[in-house]
Short mmCIF file of C-alpha atoms in Angstrom, two decimals:
data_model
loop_
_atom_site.label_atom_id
_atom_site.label_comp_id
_atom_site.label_asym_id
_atom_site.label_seq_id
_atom_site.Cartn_x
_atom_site.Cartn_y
_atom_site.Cartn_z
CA UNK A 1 0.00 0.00 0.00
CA UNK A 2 1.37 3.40 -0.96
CA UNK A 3 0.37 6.95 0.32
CA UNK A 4 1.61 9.62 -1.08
CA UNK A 5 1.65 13.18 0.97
CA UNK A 6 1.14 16.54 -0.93
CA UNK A 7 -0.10 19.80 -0.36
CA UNK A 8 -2.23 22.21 -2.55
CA UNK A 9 -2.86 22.36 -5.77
CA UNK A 10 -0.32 19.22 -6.00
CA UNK A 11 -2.46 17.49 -3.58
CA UNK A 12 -5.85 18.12 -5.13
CA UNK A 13 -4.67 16.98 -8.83
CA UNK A 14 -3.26 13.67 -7.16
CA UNK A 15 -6.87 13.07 -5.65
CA UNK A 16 -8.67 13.80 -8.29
CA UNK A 17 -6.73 12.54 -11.90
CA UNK A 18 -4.21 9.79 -9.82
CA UNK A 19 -0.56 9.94 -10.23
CA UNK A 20 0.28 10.21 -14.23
CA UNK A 21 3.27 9.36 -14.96
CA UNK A 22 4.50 9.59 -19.05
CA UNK A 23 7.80 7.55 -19.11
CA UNK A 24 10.17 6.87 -22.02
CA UNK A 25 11.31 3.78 -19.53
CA UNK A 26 7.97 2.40 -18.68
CA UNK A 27 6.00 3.79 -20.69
CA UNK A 28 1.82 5.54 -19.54
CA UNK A 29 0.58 4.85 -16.70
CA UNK A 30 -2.04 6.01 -14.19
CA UNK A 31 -1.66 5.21 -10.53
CA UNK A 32 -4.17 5.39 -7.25
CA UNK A 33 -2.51 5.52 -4.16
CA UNK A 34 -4.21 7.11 -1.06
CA UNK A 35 -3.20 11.00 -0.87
CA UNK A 36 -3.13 13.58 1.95
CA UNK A 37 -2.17 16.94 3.13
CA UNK A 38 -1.39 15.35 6.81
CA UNK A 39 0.91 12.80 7.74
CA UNK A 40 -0.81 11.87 10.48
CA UNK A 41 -3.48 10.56 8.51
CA UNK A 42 -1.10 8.09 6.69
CA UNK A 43 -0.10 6.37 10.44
CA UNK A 44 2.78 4.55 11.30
CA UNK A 45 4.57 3.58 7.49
CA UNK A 46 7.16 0.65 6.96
CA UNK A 47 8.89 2.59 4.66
CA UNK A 48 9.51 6.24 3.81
CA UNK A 49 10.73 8.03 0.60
CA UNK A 50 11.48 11.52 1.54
CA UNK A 51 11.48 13.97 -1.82
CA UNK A 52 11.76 17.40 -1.15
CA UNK A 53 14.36 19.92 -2.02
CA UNK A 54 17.50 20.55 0.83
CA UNK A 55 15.93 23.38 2.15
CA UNK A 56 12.36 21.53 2.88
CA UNK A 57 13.80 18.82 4.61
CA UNK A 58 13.73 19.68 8.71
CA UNK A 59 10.07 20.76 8.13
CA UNK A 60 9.17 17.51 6.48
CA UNK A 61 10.80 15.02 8.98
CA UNK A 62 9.14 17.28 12.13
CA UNK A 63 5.51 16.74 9.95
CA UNK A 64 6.53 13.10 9.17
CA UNK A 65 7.00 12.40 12.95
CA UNK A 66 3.96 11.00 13.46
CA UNK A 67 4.40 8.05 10.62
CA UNK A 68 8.12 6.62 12.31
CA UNK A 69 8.45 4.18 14.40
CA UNK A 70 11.47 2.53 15.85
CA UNK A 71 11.29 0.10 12.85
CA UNK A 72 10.61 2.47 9.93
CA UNK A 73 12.86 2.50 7.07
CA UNK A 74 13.23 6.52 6.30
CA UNK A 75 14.94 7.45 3.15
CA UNK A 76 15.91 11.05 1.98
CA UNK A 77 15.97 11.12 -2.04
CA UNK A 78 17.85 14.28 -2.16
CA UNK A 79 20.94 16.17 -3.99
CA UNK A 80 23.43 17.41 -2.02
CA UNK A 81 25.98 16.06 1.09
CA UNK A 82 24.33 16.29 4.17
CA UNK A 83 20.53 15.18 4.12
CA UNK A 84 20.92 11.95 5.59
CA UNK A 85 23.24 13.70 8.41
CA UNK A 86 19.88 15.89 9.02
CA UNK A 87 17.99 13.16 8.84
CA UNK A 88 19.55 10.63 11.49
CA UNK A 89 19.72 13.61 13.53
CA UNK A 90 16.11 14.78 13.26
CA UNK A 91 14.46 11.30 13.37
CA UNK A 92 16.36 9.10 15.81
CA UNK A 93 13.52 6.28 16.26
CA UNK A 94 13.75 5.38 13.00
CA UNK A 95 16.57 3.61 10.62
CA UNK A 96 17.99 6.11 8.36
CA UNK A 97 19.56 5.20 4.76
CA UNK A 98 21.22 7.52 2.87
CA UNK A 99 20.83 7.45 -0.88
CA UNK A 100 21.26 9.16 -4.21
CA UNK A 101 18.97 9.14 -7.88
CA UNK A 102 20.29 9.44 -11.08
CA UNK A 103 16.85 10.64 -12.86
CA UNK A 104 15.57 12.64 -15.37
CA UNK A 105 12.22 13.96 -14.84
CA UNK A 106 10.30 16.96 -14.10
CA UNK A 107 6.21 17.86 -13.62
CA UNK A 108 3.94 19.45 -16.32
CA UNK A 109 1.62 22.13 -15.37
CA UNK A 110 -1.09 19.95 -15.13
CA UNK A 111 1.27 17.82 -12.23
CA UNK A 112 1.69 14.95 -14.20
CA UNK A 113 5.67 13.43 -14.26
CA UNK A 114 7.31 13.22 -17.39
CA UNK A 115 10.42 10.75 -17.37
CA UNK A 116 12.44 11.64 -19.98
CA UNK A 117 15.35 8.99 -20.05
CA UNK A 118 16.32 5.49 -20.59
CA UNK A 119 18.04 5.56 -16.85
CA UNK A 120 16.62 5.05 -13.38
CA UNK A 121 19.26 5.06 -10.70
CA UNK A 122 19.21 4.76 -6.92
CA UNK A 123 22.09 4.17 -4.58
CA UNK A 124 21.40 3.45 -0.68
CA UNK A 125 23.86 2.92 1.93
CA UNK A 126 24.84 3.46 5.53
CA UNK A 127 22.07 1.71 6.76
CA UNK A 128 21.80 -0.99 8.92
CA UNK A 129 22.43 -4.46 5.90
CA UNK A 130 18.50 -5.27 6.83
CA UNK A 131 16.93 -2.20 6.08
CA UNK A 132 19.49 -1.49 3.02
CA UNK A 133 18.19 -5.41 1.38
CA UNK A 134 14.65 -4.78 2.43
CA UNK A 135 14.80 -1.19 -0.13
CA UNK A 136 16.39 -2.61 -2.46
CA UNK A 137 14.15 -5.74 -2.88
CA UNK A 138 11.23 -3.51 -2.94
CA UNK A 139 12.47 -1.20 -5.96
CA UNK A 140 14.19 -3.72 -7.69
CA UNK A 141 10.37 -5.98 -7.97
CA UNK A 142 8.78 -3.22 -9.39
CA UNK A 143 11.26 -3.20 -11.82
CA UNK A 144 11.03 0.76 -12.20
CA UNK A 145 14.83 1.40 -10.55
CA UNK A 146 18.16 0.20 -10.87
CA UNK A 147 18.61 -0.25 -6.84
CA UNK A 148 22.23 -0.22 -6.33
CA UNK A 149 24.30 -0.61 -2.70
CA UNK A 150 27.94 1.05 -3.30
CA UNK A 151 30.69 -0.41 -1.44
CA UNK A 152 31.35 3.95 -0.70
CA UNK A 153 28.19 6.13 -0.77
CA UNK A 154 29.92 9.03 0.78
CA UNK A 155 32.35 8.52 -2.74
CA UNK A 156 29.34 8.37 -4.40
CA UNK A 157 27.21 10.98 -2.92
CA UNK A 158 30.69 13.64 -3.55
CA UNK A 159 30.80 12.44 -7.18
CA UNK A 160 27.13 13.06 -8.24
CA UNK A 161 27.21 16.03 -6.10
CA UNK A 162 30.37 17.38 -8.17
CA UNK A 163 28.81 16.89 -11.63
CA UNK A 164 25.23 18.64 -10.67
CA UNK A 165 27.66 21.75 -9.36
CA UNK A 166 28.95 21.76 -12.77
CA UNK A 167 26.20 20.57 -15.10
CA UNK A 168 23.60 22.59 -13.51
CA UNK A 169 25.64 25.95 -13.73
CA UNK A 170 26.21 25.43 -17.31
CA UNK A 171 22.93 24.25 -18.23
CA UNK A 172 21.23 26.88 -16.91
CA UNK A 173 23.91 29.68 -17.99
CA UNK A 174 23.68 28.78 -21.40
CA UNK A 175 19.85 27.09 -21.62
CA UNK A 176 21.69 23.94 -23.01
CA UNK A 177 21.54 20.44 -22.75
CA UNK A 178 24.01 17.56 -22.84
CA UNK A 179 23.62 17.57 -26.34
CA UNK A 180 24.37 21.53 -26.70
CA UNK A 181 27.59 21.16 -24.69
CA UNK A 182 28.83 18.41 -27.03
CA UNK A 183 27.89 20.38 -30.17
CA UNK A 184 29.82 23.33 -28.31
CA UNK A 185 33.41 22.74 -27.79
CA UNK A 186 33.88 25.72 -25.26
CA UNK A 187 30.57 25.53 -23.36
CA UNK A 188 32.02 22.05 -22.88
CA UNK A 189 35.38 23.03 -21.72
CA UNK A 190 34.03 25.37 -19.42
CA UNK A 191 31.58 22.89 -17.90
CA UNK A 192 35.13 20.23 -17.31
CA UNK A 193 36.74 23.84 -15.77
CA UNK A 194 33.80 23.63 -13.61
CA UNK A 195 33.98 20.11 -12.85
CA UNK A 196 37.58 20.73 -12.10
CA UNK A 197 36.68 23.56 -9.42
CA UNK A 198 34.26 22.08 -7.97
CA UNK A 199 36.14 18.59 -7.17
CA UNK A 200 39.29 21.04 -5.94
CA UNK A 201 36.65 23.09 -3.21
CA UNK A 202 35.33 19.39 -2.26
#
């Protein structure tokens, strides 16, 4: 059974149309899980997928309280270094895994997700080996991800964090793609100057 919590507009296109997802990986599809505003609603949950952006993170662990017990698998999906840091330290009842996506994807206006690549990555670790098996079993059967558990997620975690420094700078500098930057040969050397940088600072 999955729930899925959203607010607003979000919220009330979830209830009403389902989740639609339009994937060049697995093709249409048109899901029904329960939705709600309040987490408390949901009860206690064997597993938790946390997807928010960094900066939404405390706030949605203090909400999710409610829905963690002792035995609850929580699991930030999130770029960046520190989330599962915040998250062990916010939630302390519950067994945190740390984890990374490799994704592409991104929401039309009418809140559908549009999946837009071949690719569906996730790497957990740091978990306790129960908790880490039990995720990956569960993604792997629905045969949507590619559930991987590195032998170094902090190596991991730095090396996808390095790229999006650099590949979101120049993307968004230059309204490019991957395929612009090859097609460009300085937009591309200034996006492995970035890379560069931003392994040096890390």
């Amino acid at each position: 059974d999955v729930t899925l919590i959203a607010r607003g507009k979000r919220r009330e296109s979830l209830a009403k149309k389902g989740l639609v997802v339009h994937s060049r990986r697995m093709g249409e599809h048109i899901f029904h899980p329960f939705v709600t505003a309040t987490p408390a609603a949901a009860g206690r949950q064997d597993v938790i997928f946390i997807c928010v952006k960094n900066y939404s993170l405390s706030e949605a662990l203090a909400a999710l309280q409610p829905c963690i017990a002792e035995q609850t698998i929580i699991v930030p999906v999130l770029n960046g270094i520190d989330h599962y840091d915040v998250t062990k330290k916010q939630t302390p009842q519950g067994r945190v895994l740390d984890s990374l996506i490799y994704i592409t994807t991104a929401y039309d206006t009418d809140y559908s997700i549009r999946q837009t690549s071949d690719y569906a990555k996730l790497c957990i670790g740091k978990g306790d080996s129960d908790a880490l098996e039990t995720v990956r079993r569960l993604l792997d059967e629905t045969g949507v991800f590619d559930c991987q558990i590195p032998d170094d997620m902090d190596a991991e975690a730095w090396h996808k964090y390095i790229i999006n420094c650099a590949y979101n700078v120049i993307t968004a500098y230059y309204d490019a793609t991957t395929g612009d930057l090859l097609q460009h040969p300085q937009w591309l050397k200034e996006f492995h100057d970035l890379l560069e940088e931003t392994h040096r600072v890390g």
